[in-house]
Amino acid sequence: MTAAIETTEAGAPIKREPRFSWLWQLLRDPLGCFGLILVLLIVLAAAGADILSPYDYKALDIKARLAPPSFEHLLGTDNLGRDTFSRILHGGRIALYVALVSVGGSLVLGLILGMLAGYGPRWLDNLLMLLFDAVRAFPVIMFALAVITVVGPSLETIIFVVIVTSVPGYARITRAATLSLKNTEFILAERSLGAGTVRVMVSHLLPNLIAPLLILASMDIPVVITIEAGLSFLGLGVKPPTPSWGSILNDGYSFIRNTPWLVIAGGIPLIITTLGFTFLGEAMRDVFDPKMKKDR
Amino acid sequence: MSGNEHVLDVRDLSVSFRTARGKVRALRHVDINVPRNKIVGIVGESGCGKSTLINTVLRLLAPNAVIEDGSEVIFQGDDVLKMSNSQLTDLRGQRISMVFQDPMTALNPVISIGTQMTDILYRQKIPMAQKRKRAADMLAQVGIPDAVRRLDDHPHQFSGGMRQRICIAMALMMNPSLLIADEPTTALDVTLEAQIIHLMKELREEFECSMLFVSHNLGLIAELCDEVIVMYAGEVVEQGEVHDLFHRAQHPYTRMLLECDPARIEETRQELPTISGSVPDLIDLPKGCIFSPRCPHRYEPCNESPPDHYAVSDQHSARCFLVRDGR
Amino acid sequence: MLLYTFRRLGLAVLIVCLAMLLLLAAIHMVPGDPAGIALGPRATPEMREAFKAKMGLDQPFVVQYVNFLTNVVTGDLGVDVWSNRPVSTMIGEQLPHTIALAIAGLGWSIMIGIPLGCFSAVHRNSWIDKLTGVLSVGCIAIPSFIVGLYALLLFAVNLRWFPAIGAGENGDLGDQAMHLVLPGLAVGLGWVGYLARFVRTSMLEVLGENHIRMARAYGLPRRRITYVYALKLAILPTIALLGVGVGGLISGAVFAEIIFARPGVGKMVVDAVNTRNYPIVMGGVLVTTMLFALSTLLSDLLAAWIDPRVRQGL
């Protein structure tokens, strides 16, 4: 109350939107709030994996192989007696690392290619669009499998595959925005005033693009994490002993008749992550882009 | 004033919409009737409650609408507001039919004209061939050439004027007792408008149905209708026999409407006349006469309480203190 | 319509060719020694060369691509590196299983998802609608292989309601159907969510249109308005979504085939990746990509068939 009065007394009637109003809007949406909590949970767990892990994720305890959950091993142990809980915490790191690097890479590359397509000469636009169509013609996993056959499975292979397959999505959005911006009057005006083309495009394009690209990115993160876990589950992702949710699931699958706990424990963080990012992305879309909301 | 004389009797109808801002009182104490075999015109600006009135008669109101207690919509002796869903299904399209404003969007784009027309006859247990014959006959009657063959065409294969003819044919499929036409010519150009009006006149003779004709075109109303109802901001402000009303308009709003009609302006002017001000907020109504904020003849009683309907002649009344006080 | 079909078919072929060109280029660009990876560190240089020659990897890139295309046209996808069986025959054996799985998965999700979407749209903001909204996001978010694994654990290992592995006895349709239940569940669950949401959105849009109001004003029965007049329009964008979504469906089928040890193209390719069986992988990728392109084509044709405006504009 007092703060409000003081600002009025100061003379400037403040009526602008508070800087973090979008955050409040996000938190008012129960599902968005829920999503944010799940995402924070996963991020904190991955960041603090070293502190939070009760055991070394590589440490073997042969006597306690395939143990069910207990106070000693919160989520039980795997076939080599490694503590599942510790492995899941560290697996989160891999998942988030792959997601961040490849979504970030796709974002940057998509932004550049999209602007090139939208602003460059017509033949380049056509060529790029054709290329994007070609990339989207593959079932993603099949493309990944083909690349892995030649290059061999690794973290880098996964990131490469994800970037190649998700760049078209970002590039298309950027291209559409660039095209619609290209001929607006204020751009023509600024150019006639001698502003550099690229600088004008970037400075006007980015503010318009941040929201849709962020929404797409937050929707893409669970997809990427799923691909990483999926390939690791197939034994074609990260190499052991690096822990990944997918490889935990793979171990769990092999021993599914001995213990259900590995499969259950490996699946839960994946579900939490994908649900969290999806709910967050949906809520963000509703907040930033009310037109797209269409009264969900 | 028995039910036999009037096909439709709307009595003391009030409809409100619940919104985030509050209750929008879209219709307030509306009393109108449609006599047998007559065409009644409704005039008024956008937002005056014409559409709400029509939608209430057919019970097609949005879910946030509230029909206030005491309202009655008597159609051929039955209260539409008390009808069950099955009674409503029986009413719509069969006893009351409707022609919509925009023929370009009124027909389903992915279903053939023939199917859309014969579907209306679903209540009749007659063979399909007979239904199709009836549909083709109707199309021919509204002036669609080569009607039998065109039954299998889709709406996008017809022009706007043709589509409105199809809509009229559909409305008359079941020989309704009342036809509601909601600005049926607004979306069409002038030549087509004249054709459609001509068609409606012809059909009226043929089908002997009463008609409720909504328009903001005074010329059309004068040409087609027997009686006129002038609505403003959810109220009936003046009603009467068409010649009487147009020649001896009493309510300032009606007079201003007539002045604003481009077709009636005789002298050459630089600007088209307009009614200054805008329709009042229907959430927070003025205490007195609803039109008083925009009325050039406003005097003391107008701010005190809303006026009643005062008779101008036998079949002509206006809701204005000027009439009561003879000023 | 016929001309349109041919044009769309031509475009599909072009895209598939381009996609394969892209794949070969990508494989060429990334550094890697497929022969070394396949044969292990103890392989002699001669063995590697021989291996490369067998996979056709020793030739220049353009030659590889042209060879690949000419072979594809003649139906020759090369031979299995290890067993020397023709790849096309092997794929021919596996493909029906994959297609059966895809149809089962898509089929049940269409049968549940589309009516659910319609219901949600008609009873908008009811508790069922809200519940459907949250559940469908959940269905979309959860990866299909998690659904598969949990379904395996619960229904096959613990409850023993359904068989865990294989495709069932040849010729015994009932047995084969039982073997399809869990994989179909895994492949289709996400689609139930997708379809319910998508149909709901487009349905709400259509229900607000004028002609629906007119149909109601003419007293048409509610069910006919919803399921014929509105759905026929609302389904059009959904059909396009289905066509594009078959790519994801194939990815889901790969996992379902691995988890439930079902025969199928997906399992064949994954097994081939593990043994670096290059021709089989390429054949599998080609066939699934073609399947994907074909389904997109079919969905376009289906939409054109339903929508007279498109049909006539062709």
XYZ file of C-alpha atoms in Angstrom, chain A residues 10 26 68 85 90 104 125 131 186 202 209 231 276-277 280 292:
16
model
C 6.716 10.863 -6.839
C 2.008 -18.634 -16.288
C 14.125 -53.816 -4.735
C 18.650 -43.589 -7.893
C 23.174 -38.543 -13.454
C 20.050 -24.648 -28.950
C 14.570 -20.056 -50.763
C 15.836 -29.537 -48.482
C 8.657 0.368 -41.415
C 17.730 -8.910 -36.886
C 10.288 -14.393 -33.093
C 18.140 -44.687 -28.851
C 6.710 -31.050 -17.315
C 8.068 -29.531 -20.496
C 5.036 -25.682 -19.547
C -3.113 -19.805 -30.980
